[in-house]
Amino acid sequence: MNLDLTSVQKQSHDKKWMRRALALADRAANEGEVPVGAVVVRDDQLLGEGWNQVIAASDPTAHAEIVALRDAARAVGNYRLPGATLYVTLEPCTMCAGAVVHARVTRLVFAAEESKAGVVCSTCSLLDEPWFNHKVSWRGGVLAVDSRARLQAFFQARR
């Protein structure tokens, strides 16, 4: 396989930020939440971060992606995040995919696929629907094994 330098750099960059998201997933697990973490990055600068907090916040919308997008929007003083990449350890659900579109995130990178509720490539291809007024490019599978291991350990311990 022939990869140009930019592709190699982008893959390295994606792994770097996904490792940060995985650390946030660990924080979620330590707090008794499903271990999902997310970071929003633009120009290699961290804009926002989040981890699942639905139980602690008593908020069904407090998914890692939403928390990270809110944090990033506050940091830049704008609900729109053009040029940003959202890194998340699990394929987004419908709510989170919609928030990514509305925030005008340029790129989504996720680790593990979510066979029951993931809407990027698992249950459907929501981001590819023509009615959205913004297109988000995406890449899945970055450090997926690490993310899946955390999720499996979390749910196995709860059984």
Short mmCIF file of C-alpha atoms in Angstrom, two decimals, residues 77-151:
data_model
loop_
_atom_site.label_atom_id
_atom_site.label_comp_id
_atom_site.label_asym_id
_atom_site.label_seq_id
_atom_site.Cartn_x
_atom_site.Cartn_y
_atom_site.Cartn_z
CA GLY A 77 -17.76 31.42 21.73
CA ASN A 78 -19.70 29.96 18.82
CA TYR A 79 -22.01 26.97 18.38
CA ARG A 80 -20.53 26.39 14.94
CA LEU A 81 -17.22 24.54 14.78
CA PRO A 82 -16.08 24.63 11.13
CA GLY A 83 -12.71 23.03 10.50
CA ALA A 84 -13.00 20.93 13.66
CA THR A 85 -12.65 17.17 14.03
CA LEU A 86 -14.60 15.22 16.64
CA TYR A 87 -12.82 12.13 17.94
CA VAL A 88 -15.04 9.68 19.81
CA THR A 89 -14.41 6.17 21.08
CA LEU A 90 -17.75 4.77 19.85
CA GLU A 91 -19.74 5.29 16.66
CA PRO A 92 -22.29 8.05 17.31
CA CYS A 93 -26.02 7.56 17.79
CA THR A 94 -28.70 9.56 15.95
CA MET A 95 -28.73 12.39 18.48
CA CYS A 96 -24.97 12.81 18.42
CA ALA A 97 -24.68 12.54 14.64
CA GLY A 98 -27.30 15.28 14.34
CA ALA A 99 -25.36 17.48 16.75
CA VAL A 100 -22.19 16.96 14.70
CA VAL A 101 -24.02 18.16 11.59
CA HIS A 102 -25.61 21.16 13.34
CA ALA A 103 -22.24 22.19 14.81
CA ARG A 104 -20.76 22.10 11.29
CA VAL A 105 -17.96 19.79 12.38
CA THR A 106 -15.82 19.03 9.33
CA ARG A 107 -14.65 15.56 10.23
CA LEU A 108 -15.68 12.73 12.54
CA VAL A 109 -13.26 10.00 13.65
CA PHE A 110 -14.50 7.14 15.79
CA ALA A 111 -13.01 3.98 17.22
CA ALA A 112 -15.46 1.08 17.64
CA GLU A 113 -18.59 0.51 15.60
CA GLU A 114 -21.87 0.33 17.53
CA SER A 115 -23.98 -2.44 16.01
CA LYS A 116 -27.21 -1.53 17.82
CA ALA A 117 -27.37 2.27 17.71
CA GLY A 118 -24.49 3.53 15.55
CA VAL A 119 -25.78 5.54 12.61
CA VAL A 120 -22.61 6.37 10.69
CA CYS A 121 -22.07 2.92 9.17
CA SER A 122 -23.57 0.22 11.41
CA THR A 123 -27.35 0.50 11.34
CA CYS A 124 -27.50 3.13 8.60
CA SER A 125 -25.44 5.85 6.92
CA LEU A 126 -27.15 8.90 8.38
CA LEU A 127 -24.33 11.33 7.61
CA ASP A 128 -24.62 10.44 3.92
CA GLU A 129 -28.28 11.44 3.66
CA PRO A 130 -28.85 14.13 1.03
CA TRP A 131 -31.21 16.29 3.09
CA PHE A 132 -28.54 17.51 5.49
CA ASN A 133 -27.27 20.99 4.67
CA HIS A 134 -23.76 20.10 5.83
CA LYS A 135 -21.59 17.13 4.93
CA VAL A 136 -19.29 15.53 7.48
CA SER A 137 -16.43 13.32 6.36
CA TRP A 138 -15.73 10.38 8.64
CA ARG A 139 -13.30 7.62 9.45
CA GLY A 140 -14.01 4.65 11.69
CA GLY A 141 -11.88 1.97 13.31
CA VAL A 142 -9.12 4.13 14.83
CA LEU A 143 -7.92 2.22 17.92
CA ALA A 144 -11.14 0.22 17.77
CA VAL A 145 -9.65 -2.78 19.59
CA ASP A 146 -8.75 -0.58 22.57
CA SER A 147 -12.22 0.94 22.69
CA ARG A 148 -14.01 -2.40 22.35
CA ALA A 149 -11.90 -3.87 25.16
CA ARG A 150 -12.98 -1.08 27.50
CA LEU A 151 -16.64 -1.49 26.60
#
